[in-house]
mmCIF file of C-alpha atoms in Angstrom:
data_model
loop_
_atom_site.group_PDB
_atom_site.id
_atom_site.type_symbol
_atom_site.label_atom_id
_atom_site.label_comp_id
_atom_site.label_asym_id
_atom_site.label_seq_id
_atom_site.Cartn_x
_atom_site.Cartn_y
_atom_site.Cartn_z
ATOM 1 C CA MET A 1 4.790 -12.625 -5.064
ATOM 2 C CA ASP A 2 7.621 -12.754 -7.604
ATOM 3 C CA ILE A 3 8.725 -9.183 -8.284
ATOM 4 C CA LYS A 4 10.557 -10.069 -11.522
ATOM 5 C CA GLU A 5 7.423 -11.763 -12.830
ATOM 6 C CA GLN A 6 5.328 -8.687 -12.013
ATOM 7 C CA ILE A 7 7.872 -6.386 -13.703
ATOM 8 C CA SER A 8 7.702 -8.562 -16.819
ATOM 9 C CA LYS A 9 3.901 -8.461 -16.753
ATOM 10 C CA ILE A 10 3.912 -4.664 -16.507
ATOM 11 C CA MET A 11 6.520 -4.317 -19.267
ATOM 12 C CA GLU A 12 4.367 -6.514 -21.495
ATOM 13 C CA GLU A 13 1.358 -4.255 -20.912
ATOM 14 C CA ILE A 14 3.450 -1.144 -21.561
ATOM 15 C CA SER A 15 4.764 -2.594 -24.822
ATOM 16 C CA LYS A 16 1.209 -3.341 -25.981
ATOM 17 C CA ASN A 17 -0.174 0.073 -25.081
ATOM 18 C CA PRO A 18 1.885 3.304 -25.167
ATOM 19 C CA ASN A 19 -0.814 5.069 -23.136
ATOM 20 C CA ILE A 20 0.013 2.833 -20.201
ATOM 21 C CA LYS A 21 3.639 4.013 -20.364
ATOM 22 C CA GLU A 22 2.460 7.638 -20.138
ATOM 23 C CA GLN A 23 0.175 6.777 -17.230
ATOM 24 C CA PHE A 24 3.015 4.894 -15.518
ATOM 25 C CA GLU A 25 5.252 7.958 -15.760
ATOM 26 C CA LYS A 26 2.550 10.094 -14.093
ATOM 27 C CA GLU A 27 1.059 7.639 -11.576
ATOM 28 C CA PRO A 28 3.178 4.477 -11.320
ATOM 29 C CA VAL A 29 1.461 3.091 -8.215
ATOM 30 C CA LYS A 30 -2.018 3.274 -9.765
ATOM 31 C CA VAL A 31 -0.835 1.649 -13.004
ATOM 32 C CA ILE A 32 0.946 -1.192 -11.224
ATOM 33 C CA GLU A 33 -1.960 -1.940 -8.916
ATOM 34 C CA LYS A 34 -4.372 -1.811 -11.871
ATOM 35 C CA ILE A 35 -2.294 -4.251 -13.948
ATOM 36 C CA ILE A 36 -1.510 -6.603 -11.071
ATOM 37 C CA GLY A 37 -4.977 -6.281 -9.549
ATOM 38 C CA VAL A 38 -3.654 -6.207 -5.984
ATOM 39 C CA ASP A 39 -3.010 -3.451 -3.442
ATOM 40 C CA LEU A 40 0.632 -4.040 -2.529
ATOM 41 C CA PRO A 41 2.744 -2.808 0.388
ATOM 42 C CA ASN A 42 4.729 0.349 -0.396
ATOM 43 C CA ASP A 43 8.137 -1.360 -0.213
ATOM 44 C CA MET A 44 7.091 -3.938 -2.812
ATOM 45 C CA ILE A 45 5.519 -1.285 -5.053
ATOM 46 C CA MET A 46 8.726 0.751 -4.952
ATOM 47 C CA LYS A 47 10.816 -2.279 -5.975
ATOM 48 C CA ILE A 48 8.490 -2.927 -8.907
ATOM 49 C CA ILE A 49 8.508 0.763 -9.926
ATOM 50 C CA ASP A 50 12.317 0.809 -9.826
ATOM 51 C CA GLY A 51 12.483 -2.387 -11.883
ATOM 52 C CA VAL A 52 10.081 -1.116 -14.531
ATOM 53 C CA LYS A 53 11.894 2.239 -14.751
ATOM 54 C CA ALA A 54 15.208 0.425 -15.166
ATOM 55 C CA LYS A 55 13.815 -1.749 -17.962
ATOM 56 C CA LEU A 56 12.285 1.272 -19.695
ATOM 57 C CA THR A 57 15.644 3.051 -19.515
ATOM 58 C CA ILE A 58 17.463 0.018 -20.926
ATOM 59 C CA ASP A 59 14.916 -0.241 -23.747
ATOM 60 C CA ASP A 60 15.313 3.456 -24.562
ATOM 61 C CA VAL A 61 19.120 3.198 -24.569
ATOM 62 C CA SER A 62 18.904 0.128 -26.800
ATOM 63 C CA LYS A 63 16.689 1.980 -29.289
ATOM 64 C CA VAL A 64 19.130 4.897 -29.392
ATOM 65 C CA ALA A 65 22.029 2.484 -29.922
ATOM 66 C CA ASP A 66 20.153 0.854 -32.836
ATOM 67 C CA VAL A 67 19.582 4.267 -34.429
ATOM 68 C CA ILE A 68 23.259 5.156 -34.047
ATOM 69 C CA LYS A 69 24.315 1.820 -35.543
ATOM 70 C CA GLY A 70 21.999 2.486 -38.475
ATOM 71 C CA ILE A 71 23.551 5.887 -39.076
ATOM 72 C CA PHE A 72 27.093 4.507 -39.120
ATOM 73 C CA ASN A 73 26.221 1.448 -41.218
ATOM 74 C CA GLN A 74 24.787 3.503 -44.081
ATOM 75 C CA GLY A 75 27.019 3.176 -47.119
#
């Protein structure tokens, strides 16, 4: 199983549905197994959780950076 591919799949689902992001924050294992449709070993689940959390953090930082750019670029 390609972990990067699974992280991308989960990120796609999270971007489509904000409720999934909330569920992921509360119960990441359940959300991942629901999206992937497979019961994975704990070590693989943890790698996927870490990857998704990292991508969510990067996305949040990027959004903040865009807001800051917008503030400084106003006339």
